[in-house]
Short mmCIF file of C-alpha atoms in Angstrom, two decimals:
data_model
loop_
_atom_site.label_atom_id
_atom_site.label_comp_id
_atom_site.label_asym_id
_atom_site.label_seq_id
_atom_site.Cartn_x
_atom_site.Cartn_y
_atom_site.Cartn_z
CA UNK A 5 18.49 17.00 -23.91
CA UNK A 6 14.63 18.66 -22.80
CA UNK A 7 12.26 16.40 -20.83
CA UNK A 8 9.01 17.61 -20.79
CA UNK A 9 7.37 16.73 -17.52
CA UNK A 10 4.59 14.63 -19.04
CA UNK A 11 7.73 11.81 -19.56
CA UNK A 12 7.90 10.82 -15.81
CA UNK A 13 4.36 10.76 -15.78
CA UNK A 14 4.16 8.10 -18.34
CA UNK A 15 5.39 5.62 -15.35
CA UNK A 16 2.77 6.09 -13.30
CA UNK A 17 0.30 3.83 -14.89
CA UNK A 18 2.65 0.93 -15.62
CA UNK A 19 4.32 1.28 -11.86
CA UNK A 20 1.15 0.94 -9.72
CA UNK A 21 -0.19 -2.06 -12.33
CA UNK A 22 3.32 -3.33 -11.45
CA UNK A 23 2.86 -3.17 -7.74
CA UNK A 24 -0.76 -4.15 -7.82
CA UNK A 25 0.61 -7.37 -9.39
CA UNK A 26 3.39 -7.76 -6.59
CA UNK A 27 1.20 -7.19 -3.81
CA UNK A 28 -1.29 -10.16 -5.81
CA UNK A 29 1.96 -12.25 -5.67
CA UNK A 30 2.60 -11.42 -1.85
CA UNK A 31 -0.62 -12.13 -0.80
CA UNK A 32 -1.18 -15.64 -2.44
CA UNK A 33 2.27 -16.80 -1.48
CA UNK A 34 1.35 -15.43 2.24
CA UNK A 35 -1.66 -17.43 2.04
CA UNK A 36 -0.07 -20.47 1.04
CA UNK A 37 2.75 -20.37 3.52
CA UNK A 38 0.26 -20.24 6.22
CA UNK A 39 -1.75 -23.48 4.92
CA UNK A 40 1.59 -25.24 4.58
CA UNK A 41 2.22 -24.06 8.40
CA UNK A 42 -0.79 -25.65 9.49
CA UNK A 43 0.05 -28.38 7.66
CA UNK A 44 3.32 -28.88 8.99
CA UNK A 45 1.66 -28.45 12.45
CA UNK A 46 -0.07 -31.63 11.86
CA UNK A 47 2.82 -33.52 10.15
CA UNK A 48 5.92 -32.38 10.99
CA UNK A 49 7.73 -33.26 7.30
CA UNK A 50 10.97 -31.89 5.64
CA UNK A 51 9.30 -31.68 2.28
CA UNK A 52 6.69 -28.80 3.88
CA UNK A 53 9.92 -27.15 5.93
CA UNK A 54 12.03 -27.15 2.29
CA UNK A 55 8.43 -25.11 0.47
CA UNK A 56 8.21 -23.16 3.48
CA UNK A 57 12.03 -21.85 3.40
CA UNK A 58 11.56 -21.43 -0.63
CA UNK A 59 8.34 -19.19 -0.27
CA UNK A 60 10.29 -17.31 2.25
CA UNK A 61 12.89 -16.59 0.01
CA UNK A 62 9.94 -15.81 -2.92
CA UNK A 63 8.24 -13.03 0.13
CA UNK A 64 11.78 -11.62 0.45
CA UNK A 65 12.11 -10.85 -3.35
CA UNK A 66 8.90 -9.53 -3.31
CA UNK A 67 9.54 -7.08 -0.70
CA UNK A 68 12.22 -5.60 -2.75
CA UNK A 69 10.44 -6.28 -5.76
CA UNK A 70 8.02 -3.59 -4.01
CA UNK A 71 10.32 -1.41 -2.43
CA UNK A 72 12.42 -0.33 -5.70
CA UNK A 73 8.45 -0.39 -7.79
CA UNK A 74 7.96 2.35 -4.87
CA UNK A 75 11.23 3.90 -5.14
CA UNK A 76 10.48 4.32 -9.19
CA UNK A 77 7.56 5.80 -8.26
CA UNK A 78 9.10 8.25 -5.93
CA UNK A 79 11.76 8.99 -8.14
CA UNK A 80 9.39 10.38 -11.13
CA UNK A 81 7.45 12.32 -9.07
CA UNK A 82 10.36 13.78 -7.51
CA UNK A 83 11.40 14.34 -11.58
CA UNK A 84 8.02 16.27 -12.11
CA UNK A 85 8.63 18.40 -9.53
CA UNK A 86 12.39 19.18 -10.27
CA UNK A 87 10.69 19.73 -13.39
CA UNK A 88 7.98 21.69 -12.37
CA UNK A 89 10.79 23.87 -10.80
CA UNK A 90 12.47 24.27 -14.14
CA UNK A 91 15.49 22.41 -12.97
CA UNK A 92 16.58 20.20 -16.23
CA UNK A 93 19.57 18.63 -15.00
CA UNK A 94 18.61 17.21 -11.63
CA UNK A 95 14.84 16.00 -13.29
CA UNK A 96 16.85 13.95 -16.13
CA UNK A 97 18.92 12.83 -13.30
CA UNK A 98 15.97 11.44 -11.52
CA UNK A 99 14.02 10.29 -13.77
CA UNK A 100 17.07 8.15 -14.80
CA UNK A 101 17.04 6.99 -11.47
CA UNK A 102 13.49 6.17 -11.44
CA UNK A 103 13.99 3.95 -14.94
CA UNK A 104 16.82 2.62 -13.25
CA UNK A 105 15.06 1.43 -9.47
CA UNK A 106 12.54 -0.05 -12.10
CA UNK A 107 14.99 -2.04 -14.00
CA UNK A 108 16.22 -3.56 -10.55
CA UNK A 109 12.61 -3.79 -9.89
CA UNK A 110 11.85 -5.95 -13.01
CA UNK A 111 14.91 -7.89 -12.53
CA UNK A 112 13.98 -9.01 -9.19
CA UNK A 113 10.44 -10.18 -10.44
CA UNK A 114 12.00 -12.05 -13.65
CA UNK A 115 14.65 -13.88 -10.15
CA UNK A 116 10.99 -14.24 -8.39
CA UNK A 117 9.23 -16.20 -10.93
CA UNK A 118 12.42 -18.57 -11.65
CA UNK A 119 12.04 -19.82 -8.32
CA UNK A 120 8.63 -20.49 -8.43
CA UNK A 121 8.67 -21.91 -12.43
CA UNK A 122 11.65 -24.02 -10.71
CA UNK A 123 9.33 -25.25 -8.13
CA UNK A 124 6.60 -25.81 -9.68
CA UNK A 125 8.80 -27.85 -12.10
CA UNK A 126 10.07 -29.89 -8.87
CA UNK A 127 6.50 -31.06 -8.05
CA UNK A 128 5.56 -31.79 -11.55
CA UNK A 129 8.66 -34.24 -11.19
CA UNK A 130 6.98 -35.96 -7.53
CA UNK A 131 3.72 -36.51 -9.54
CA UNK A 132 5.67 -37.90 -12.99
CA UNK A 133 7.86 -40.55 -10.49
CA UNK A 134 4.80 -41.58 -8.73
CA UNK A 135 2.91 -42.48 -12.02
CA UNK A 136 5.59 -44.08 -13.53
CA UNK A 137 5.92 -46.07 -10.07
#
């Protein structure tokens, strides 16, 4: 098997849309976790603690959401290079790698945006019970 080092390059577009989106996600969950801070300031209620701790969780994912979208980047320029080098083997090697680190990557965003579908679902629920009340 030949890889021509235009084939590691193809990841370069999707990858930084990618992390673009995750650093979108970071920042708005940031945001809200320090409204919902405040707000917990003022009343000190388990229902804000409970968000708080799942955002945390959502930040956490997203960190390694980031880190393996960076590490997939990495990895396929690293391939280009090996690549560049003439070195077949060890560029097929890494650019496996790099699919692979996005795969994980991917994975960890599809876990990220359970959570937040389950949540979302959860307050849905609060608003249903107080109608029907």
């Amino acid at each position: 098997m030949t890889l021509q080092i235009e084939t590691p390059a193809l990841l370069f577009s999707a990858t930084s849309l990618i992390l673009l989106a995750y650093t979108n996600r970071f920042l708005t969950i940031a945001q809200i976790v320090r409204g919902l801070k405040n707000h917990y300031d003022e009343n000190h209620t388990k229902s804000i603690l409970l968000q708080i701790k799942n955002l945390n969780l959502r930040l956490s994912l997203i960190r390694y959401m980031q880190l393996f979208g960076v590490l997939c980047l990495f990895l396929s320029v690293f391939a280009m290079f090996c690549l560049f080098l003439e070195e077949q083997i060890i560029g097929i090697y890494l650019f496996g790698a790099s699919l692979l680190t996005l795969l994980i990557s991917l994975g960890i965003s599809f876990w990220e945006i359970s959570i937040s579908v389950t949540a979302l679902q959860l307050h849905l629920s609060d608003l249903i019970e107080d109608k029907t009340k």
